[in-house]
Coordinates of N, CA and C in Angstrom, one line a residue:
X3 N 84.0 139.0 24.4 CA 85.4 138.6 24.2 C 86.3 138.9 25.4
X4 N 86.0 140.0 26.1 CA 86.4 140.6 26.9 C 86.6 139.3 28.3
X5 N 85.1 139.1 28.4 CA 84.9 138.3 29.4 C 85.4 136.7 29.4
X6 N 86.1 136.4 28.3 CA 86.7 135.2 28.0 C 88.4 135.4 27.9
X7 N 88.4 136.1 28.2 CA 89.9 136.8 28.0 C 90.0 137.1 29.2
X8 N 89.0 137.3 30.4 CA 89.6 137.4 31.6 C 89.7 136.2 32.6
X9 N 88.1 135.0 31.9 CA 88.6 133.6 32.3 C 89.8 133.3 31.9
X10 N 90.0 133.3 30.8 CA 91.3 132.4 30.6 C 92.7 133.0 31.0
X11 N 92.8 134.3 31.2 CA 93.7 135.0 32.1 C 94.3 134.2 33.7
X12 N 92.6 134.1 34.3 CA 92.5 133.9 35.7 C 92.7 132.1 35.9
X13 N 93.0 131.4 34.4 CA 92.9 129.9 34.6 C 94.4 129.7 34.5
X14 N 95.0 130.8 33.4 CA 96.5 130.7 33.6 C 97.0 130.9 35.3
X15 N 96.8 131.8 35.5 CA 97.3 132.1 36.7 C 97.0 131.0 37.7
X16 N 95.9 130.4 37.9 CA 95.5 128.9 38.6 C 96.2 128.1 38.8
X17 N 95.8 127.9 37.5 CA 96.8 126.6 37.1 C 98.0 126.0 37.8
X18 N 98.9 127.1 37.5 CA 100.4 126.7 38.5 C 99.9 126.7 40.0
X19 N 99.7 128.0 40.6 CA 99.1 128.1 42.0 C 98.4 127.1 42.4
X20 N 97.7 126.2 42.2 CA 97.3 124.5 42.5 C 97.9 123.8 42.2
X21 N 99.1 123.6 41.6 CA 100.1 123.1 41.2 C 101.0 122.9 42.3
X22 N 101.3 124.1 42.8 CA 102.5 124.2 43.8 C 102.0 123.8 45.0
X23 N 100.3 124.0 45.4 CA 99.8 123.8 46.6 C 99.6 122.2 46.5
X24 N 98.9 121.7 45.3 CA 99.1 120.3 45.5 C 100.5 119.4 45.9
X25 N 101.9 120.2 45.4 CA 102.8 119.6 45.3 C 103.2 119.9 46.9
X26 N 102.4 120.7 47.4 CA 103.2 120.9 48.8 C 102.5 120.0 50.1
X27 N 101.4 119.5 49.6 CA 100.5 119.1 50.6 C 100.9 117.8 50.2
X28 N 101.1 117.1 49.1 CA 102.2 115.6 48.6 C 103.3 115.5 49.5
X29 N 103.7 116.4 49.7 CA 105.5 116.8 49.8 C 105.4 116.4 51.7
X30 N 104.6 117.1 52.0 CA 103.8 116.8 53.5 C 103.3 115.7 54.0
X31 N 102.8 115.1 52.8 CA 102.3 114.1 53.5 C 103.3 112.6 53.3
X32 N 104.3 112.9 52.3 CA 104.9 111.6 52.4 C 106.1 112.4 53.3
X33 N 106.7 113.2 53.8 CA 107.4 113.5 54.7 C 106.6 112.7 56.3
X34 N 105.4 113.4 56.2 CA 104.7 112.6 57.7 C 104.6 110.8 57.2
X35 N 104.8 110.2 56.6 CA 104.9 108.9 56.3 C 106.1 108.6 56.6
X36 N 107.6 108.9 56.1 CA 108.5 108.7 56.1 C 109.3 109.0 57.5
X37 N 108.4 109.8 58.4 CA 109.2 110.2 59.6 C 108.5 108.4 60.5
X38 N 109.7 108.4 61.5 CA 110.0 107.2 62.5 C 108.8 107.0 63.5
X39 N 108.6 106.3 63.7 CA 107.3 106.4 64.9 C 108.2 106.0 66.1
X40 N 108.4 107.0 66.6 CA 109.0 107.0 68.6 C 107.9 106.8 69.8
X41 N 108.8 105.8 70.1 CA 108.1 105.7 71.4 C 108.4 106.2 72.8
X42 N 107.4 106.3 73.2 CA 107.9 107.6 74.4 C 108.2 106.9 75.9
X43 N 109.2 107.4 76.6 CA 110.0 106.7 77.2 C 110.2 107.4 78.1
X44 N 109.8 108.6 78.5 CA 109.7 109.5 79.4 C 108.7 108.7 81.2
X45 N 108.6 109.7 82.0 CA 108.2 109.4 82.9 C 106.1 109.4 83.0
X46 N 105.5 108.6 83.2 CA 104.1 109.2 83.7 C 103.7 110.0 84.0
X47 N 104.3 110.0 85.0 CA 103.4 111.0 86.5 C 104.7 111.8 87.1
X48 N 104.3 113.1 87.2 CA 105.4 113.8 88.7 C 104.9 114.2 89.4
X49 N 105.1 113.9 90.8 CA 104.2 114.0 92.0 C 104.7 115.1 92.8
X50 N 104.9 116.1 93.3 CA 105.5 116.9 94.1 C 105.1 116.7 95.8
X51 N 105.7 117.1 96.5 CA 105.1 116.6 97.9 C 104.8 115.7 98.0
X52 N 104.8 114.2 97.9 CA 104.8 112.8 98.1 C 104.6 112.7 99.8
X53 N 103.3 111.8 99.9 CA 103.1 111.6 101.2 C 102.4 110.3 101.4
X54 N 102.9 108.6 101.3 CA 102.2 107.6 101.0 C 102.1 107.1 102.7
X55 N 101.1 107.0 102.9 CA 100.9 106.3 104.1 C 100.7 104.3 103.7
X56 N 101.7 103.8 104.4 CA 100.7 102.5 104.5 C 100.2 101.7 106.1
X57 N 99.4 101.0 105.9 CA 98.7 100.3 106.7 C 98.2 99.1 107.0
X58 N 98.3 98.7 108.0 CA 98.1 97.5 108.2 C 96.7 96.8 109.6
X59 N 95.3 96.5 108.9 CA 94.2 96.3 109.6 C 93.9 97.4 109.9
X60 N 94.0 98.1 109.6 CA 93.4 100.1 109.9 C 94.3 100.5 110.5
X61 N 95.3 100.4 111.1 CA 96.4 101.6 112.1 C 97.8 101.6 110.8
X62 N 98.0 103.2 110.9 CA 99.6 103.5 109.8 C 100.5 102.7 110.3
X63 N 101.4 101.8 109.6 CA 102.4 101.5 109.7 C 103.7 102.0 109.6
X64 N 103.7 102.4 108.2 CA 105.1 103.6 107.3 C 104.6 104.6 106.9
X65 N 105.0 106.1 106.7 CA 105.0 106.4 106.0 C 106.4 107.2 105.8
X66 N 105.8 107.3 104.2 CA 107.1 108.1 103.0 C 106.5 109.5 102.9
X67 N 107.6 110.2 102.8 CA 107.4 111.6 102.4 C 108.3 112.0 101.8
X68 N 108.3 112.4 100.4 CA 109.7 113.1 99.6 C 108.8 114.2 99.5
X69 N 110.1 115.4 98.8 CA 109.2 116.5 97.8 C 109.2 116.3 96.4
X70 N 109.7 115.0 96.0 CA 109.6 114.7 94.8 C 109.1 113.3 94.1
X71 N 108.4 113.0 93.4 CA 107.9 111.4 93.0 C 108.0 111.2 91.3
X72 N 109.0 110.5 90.6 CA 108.7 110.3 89.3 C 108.5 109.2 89.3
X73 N 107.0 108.6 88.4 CA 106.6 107.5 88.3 C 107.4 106.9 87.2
X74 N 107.8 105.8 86.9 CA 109.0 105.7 85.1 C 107.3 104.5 84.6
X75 N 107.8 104.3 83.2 CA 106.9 103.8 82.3 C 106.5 102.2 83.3
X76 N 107.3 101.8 83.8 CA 107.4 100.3 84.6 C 106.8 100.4 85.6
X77 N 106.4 101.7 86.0 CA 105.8 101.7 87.6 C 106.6 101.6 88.8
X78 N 107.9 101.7 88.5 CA 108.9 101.5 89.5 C 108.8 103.3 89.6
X79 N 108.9 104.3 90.9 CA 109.6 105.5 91.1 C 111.0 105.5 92.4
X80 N 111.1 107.0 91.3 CA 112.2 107.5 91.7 C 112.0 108.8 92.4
X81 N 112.8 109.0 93.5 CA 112.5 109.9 94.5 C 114.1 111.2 94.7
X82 N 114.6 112.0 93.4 CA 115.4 112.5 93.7 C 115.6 113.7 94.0
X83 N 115.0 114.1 95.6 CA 115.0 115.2 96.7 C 115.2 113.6 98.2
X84 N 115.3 114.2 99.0 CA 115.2 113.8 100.4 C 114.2 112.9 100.6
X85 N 114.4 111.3 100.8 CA 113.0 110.9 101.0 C 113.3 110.5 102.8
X86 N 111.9 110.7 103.1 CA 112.2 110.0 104.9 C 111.1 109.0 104.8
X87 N 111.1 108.0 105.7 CA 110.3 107.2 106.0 C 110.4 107.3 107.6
X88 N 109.4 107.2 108.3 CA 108.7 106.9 109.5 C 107.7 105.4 109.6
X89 N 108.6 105.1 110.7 CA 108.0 103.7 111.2 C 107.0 103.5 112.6
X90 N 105.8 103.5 112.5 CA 104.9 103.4 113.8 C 104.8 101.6 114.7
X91 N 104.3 101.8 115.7 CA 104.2 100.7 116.3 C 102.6 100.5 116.7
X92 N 102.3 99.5 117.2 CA 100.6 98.8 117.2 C 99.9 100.4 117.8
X93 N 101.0 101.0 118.5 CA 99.6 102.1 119.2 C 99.8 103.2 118.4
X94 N 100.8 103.0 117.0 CA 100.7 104.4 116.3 C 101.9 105.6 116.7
X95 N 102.6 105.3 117.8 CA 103.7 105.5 118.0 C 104.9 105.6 117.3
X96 N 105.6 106.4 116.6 CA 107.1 106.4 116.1 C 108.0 105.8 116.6
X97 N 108.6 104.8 116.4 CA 109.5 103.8 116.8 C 111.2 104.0 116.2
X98 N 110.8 104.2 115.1 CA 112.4 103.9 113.8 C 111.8 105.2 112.7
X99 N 112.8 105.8 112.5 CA 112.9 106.6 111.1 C 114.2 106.5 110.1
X100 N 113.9 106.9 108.7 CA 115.2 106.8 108.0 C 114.8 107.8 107.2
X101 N 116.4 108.6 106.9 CA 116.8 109.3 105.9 C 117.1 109.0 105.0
X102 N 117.2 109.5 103.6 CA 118.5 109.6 102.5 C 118.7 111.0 101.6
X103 N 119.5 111.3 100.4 CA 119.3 112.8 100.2 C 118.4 111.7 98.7
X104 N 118.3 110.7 98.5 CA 117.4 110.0 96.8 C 117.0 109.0 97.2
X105 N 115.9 108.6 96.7 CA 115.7 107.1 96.4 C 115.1 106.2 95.1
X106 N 114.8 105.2 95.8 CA 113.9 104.5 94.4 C 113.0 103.1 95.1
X107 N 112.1 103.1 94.1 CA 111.2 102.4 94.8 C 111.4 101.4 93.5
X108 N 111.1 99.9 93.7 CA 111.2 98.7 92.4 C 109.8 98.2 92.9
X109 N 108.9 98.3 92.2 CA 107.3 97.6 92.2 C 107.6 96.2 92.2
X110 N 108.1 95.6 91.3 CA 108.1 94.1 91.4 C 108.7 93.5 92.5
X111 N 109.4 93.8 93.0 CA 110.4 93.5 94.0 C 109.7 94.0 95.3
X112 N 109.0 95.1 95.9 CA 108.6 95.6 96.8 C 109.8 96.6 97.9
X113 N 110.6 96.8 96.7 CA 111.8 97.3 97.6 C 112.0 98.4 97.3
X114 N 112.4 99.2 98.4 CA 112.5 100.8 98.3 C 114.3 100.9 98.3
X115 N 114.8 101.4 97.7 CA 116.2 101.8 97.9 C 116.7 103.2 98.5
X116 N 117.3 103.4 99.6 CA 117.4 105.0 99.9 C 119.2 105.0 100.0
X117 N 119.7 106.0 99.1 CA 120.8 106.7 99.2 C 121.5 108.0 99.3
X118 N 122.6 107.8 99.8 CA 123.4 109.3 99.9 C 123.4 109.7 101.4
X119 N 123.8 109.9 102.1 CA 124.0 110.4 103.9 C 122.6 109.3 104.1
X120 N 122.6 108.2 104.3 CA 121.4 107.6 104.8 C 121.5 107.6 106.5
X121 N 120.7 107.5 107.2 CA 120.6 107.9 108.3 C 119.5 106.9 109.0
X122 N 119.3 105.8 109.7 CA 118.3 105.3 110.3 C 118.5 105.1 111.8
X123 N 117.4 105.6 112.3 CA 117.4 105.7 113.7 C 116.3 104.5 114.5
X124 N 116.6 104.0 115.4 CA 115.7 103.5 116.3 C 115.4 103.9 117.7
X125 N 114.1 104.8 117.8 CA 114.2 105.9 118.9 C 113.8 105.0 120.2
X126 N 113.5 103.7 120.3 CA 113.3 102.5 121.4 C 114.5 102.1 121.7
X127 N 115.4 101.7 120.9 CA 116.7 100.6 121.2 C 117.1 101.9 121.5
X128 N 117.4 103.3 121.1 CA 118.6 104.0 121.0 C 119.5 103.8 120.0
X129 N 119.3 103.2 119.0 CA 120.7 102.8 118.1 C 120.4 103.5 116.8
X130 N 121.6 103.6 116.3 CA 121.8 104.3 115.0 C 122.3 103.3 113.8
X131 N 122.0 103.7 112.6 CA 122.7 103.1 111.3 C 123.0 104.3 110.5
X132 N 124.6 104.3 109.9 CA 125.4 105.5 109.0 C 125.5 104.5 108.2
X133 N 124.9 105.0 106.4 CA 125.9 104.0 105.1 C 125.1 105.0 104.3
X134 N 125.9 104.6 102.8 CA 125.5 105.7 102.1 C 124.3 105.1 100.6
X135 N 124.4 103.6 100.9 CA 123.0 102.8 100.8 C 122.5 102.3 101.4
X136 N 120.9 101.9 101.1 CA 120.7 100.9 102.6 C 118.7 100.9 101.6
X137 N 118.5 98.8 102.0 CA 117.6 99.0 100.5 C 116.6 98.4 102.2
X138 N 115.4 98.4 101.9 CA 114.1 98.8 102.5 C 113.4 97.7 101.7
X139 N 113.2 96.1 102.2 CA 112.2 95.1 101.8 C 110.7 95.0 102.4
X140 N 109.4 95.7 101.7 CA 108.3 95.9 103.2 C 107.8 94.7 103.1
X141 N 107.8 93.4 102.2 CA 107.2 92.4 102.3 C 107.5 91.4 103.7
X142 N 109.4 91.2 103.6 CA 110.2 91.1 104.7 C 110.5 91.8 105.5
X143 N 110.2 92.7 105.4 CA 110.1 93.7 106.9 C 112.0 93.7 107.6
X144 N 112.6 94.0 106.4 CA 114.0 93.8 106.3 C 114.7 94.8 106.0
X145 N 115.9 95.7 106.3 CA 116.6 96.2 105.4 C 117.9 96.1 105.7
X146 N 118.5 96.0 104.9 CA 119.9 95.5 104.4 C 121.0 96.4 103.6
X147 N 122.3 96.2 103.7 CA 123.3 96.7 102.5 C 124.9 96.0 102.6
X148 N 124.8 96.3 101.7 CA 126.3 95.7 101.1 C 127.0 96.9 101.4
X149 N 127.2 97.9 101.8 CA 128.1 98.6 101.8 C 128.7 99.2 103.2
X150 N 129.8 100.1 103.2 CA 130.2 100.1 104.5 C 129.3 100.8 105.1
X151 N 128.9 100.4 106.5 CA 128.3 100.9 107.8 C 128.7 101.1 109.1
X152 N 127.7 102.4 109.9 CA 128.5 102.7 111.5 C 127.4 102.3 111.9
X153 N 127.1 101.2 113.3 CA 126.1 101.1 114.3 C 126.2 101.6 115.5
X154 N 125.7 102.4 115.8 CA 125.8 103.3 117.2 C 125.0 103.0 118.3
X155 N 125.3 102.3 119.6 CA 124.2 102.2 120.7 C 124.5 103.0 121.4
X156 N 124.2 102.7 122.5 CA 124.4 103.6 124.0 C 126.0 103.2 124.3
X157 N 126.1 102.0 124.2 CA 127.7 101.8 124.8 C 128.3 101.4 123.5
X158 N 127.9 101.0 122.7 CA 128.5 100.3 121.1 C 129.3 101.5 120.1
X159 N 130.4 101.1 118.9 CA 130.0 101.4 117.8 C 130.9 100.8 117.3
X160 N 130.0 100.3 115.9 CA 130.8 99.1 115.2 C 131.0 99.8 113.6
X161 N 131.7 99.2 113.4 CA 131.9 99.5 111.7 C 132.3 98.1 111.3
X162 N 131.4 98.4 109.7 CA 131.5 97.0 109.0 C 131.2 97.4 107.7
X163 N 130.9 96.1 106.6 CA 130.9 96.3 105.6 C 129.9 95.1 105.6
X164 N 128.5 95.5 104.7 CA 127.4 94.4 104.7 C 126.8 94.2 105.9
X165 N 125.7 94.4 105.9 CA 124.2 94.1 107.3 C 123.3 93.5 107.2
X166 N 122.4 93.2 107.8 CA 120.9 92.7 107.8 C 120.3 92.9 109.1
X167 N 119.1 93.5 108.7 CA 118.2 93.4 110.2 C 116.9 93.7 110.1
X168 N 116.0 93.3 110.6 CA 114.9 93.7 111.0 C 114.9 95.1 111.2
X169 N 113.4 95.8 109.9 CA 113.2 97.0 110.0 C 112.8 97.8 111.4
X170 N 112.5 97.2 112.5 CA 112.7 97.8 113.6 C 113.6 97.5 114.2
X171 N 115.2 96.9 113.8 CA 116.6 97.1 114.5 C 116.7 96.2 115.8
X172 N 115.2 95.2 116.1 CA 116.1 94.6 117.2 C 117.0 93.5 117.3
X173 N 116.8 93.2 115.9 CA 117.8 92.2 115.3 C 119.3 92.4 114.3
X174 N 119.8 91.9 114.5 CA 120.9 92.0 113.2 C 121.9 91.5 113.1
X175 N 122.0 91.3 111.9 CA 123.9 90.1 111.5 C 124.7 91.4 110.9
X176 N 125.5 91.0 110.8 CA 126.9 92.2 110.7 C 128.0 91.0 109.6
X177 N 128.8 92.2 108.9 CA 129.6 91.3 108.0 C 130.6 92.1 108.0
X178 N 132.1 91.5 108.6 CA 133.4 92.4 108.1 C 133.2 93.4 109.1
X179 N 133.3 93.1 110.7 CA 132.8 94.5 111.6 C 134.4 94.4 112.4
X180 N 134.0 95.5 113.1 CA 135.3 96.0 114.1 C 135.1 97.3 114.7
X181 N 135.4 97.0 116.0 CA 134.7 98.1 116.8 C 134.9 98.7 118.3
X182 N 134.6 99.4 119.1 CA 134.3 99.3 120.3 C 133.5 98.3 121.0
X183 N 133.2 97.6 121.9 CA 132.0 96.6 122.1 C 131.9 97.1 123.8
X184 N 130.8 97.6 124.5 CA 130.5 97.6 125.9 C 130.6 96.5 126.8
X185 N 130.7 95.7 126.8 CA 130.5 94.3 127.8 C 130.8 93.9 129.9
X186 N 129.5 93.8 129.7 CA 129.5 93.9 131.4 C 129.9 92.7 131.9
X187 N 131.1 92.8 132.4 CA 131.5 91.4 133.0 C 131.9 91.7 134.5
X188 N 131.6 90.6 135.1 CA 131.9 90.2 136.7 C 133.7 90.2 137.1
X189 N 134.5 91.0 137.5 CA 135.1 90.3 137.8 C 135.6 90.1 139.7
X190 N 136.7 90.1 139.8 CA 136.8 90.0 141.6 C 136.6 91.2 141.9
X191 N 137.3 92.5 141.5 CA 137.4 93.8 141.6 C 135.5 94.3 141.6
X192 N 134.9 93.3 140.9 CA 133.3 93.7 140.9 C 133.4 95.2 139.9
X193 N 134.2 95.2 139.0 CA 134.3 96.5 138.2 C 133.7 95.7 136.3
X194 N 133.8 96.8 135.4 CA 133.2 96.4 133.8 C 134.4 96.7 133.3
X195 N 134.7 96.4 131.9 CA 135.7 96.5 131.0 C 135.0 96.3 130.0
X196 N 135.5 97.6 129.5 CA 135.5 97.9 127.6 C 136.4 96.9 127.1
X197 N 136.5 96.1 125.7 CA 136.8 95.2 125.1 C 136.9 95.7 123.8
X198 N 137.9 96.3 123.1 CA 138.4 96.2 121.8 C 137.8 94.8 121.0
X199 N 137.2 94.7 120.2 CA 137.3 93.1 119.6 C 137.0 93.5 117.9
X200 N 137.5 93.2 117.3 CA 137.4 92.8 115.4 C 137.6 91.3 115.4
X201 N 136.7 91.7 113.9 CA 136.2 90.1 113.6 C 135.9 90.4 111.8
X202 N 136.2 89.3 111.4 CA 136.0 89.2 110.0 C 135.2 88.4 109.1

């Protein structure tokens, strides 16, 4: 009697206690049903020290170096520390460099964008480029901007608004400039004159 008196003690007590565990593990699982499925939108990859060489027939062409690389879901990155690029010539020679304090790279497009104190040098010509954008085409071997710029030669400096040139600077159109201009001219005296000139 004894011993049936302590089953059925121990089945009362059960009873609910499976009760409440079943009701909690229900309660759980239509909660994980009813939650939203997110999709994640975050970055890939973070690359620290970024150091992409490219190349062309086996000798370096460019390279990038930031201390920072986020890959985004698109494959496009973003570069926000200091990125520099270095430009070599057929013997491997440094020719052109550029600064910025950020950038961004667009995969489909093949274009790098560098901003903030941008800085590009051309250590052949001597010349300089000041803007605080300036976008980097490597397919066109181009870079360009819409916004205001300083060009600095040995005898030059121009300010303008909008550029284009050839990533090694020996070319370039100008838009909206005004400036100092050097110009060596002949005259009787056999002397040169500086020339003020703006143009629109």
């Amino acid at each position: 009697m004894k011993k049936h008196s302590f089953v059925l003690i121990r089945f009362i007590i059960l009873c609910p206690l499976l009760g409440i565990i079943a009701y909690g593990l229900f309660s759980c699982e239509e909660k994980k049903q009813d939650k939203p499925f997110v999709k994640y939108n975050g970055p890939l990859m973070v690359t620290d020290n970024l150091s992409i060489t490219m190349s062309d027939s086996g000798r370096t062409t460019v390279k990038v170096t930031t201390a920072q690389q986020i890959k985004l879901q698109n494959e496009d990155e973003v570069y926000p520390k200091t990125v520099y690029v270095t430009f070599f010539d057929k013997n491997g020679v440094e020719y052109s460099s550029l600064r910025g304090d950020s950038g961004r790279f667009f995969k489909n497009e093949g274009l790098y964008r560098v901003m903030g104190n941008v800085f590009f040098f051309n250590r052949l010509q001597q010349q300089s480029l000041s803007t605080d954008l300036l976008n980097w085409h490597t397919s066109q071997k181009k870079i360009y901007t819409d916004s205001p710029f300083i060009i600095k030669t040995r005898f030059d400096e121009i300010h303008g608004i909008g550029m284009e040139a050839d990533q090694d600077f020996t070319h370039y159109t100008m838009r909206k400039t005004k400036g100092v201009f050097g110009i060596d001219s002949v005259t009787a005296s056999g002397g040169e004159a500086d020339v003020d000139t703006t143009s629109n």
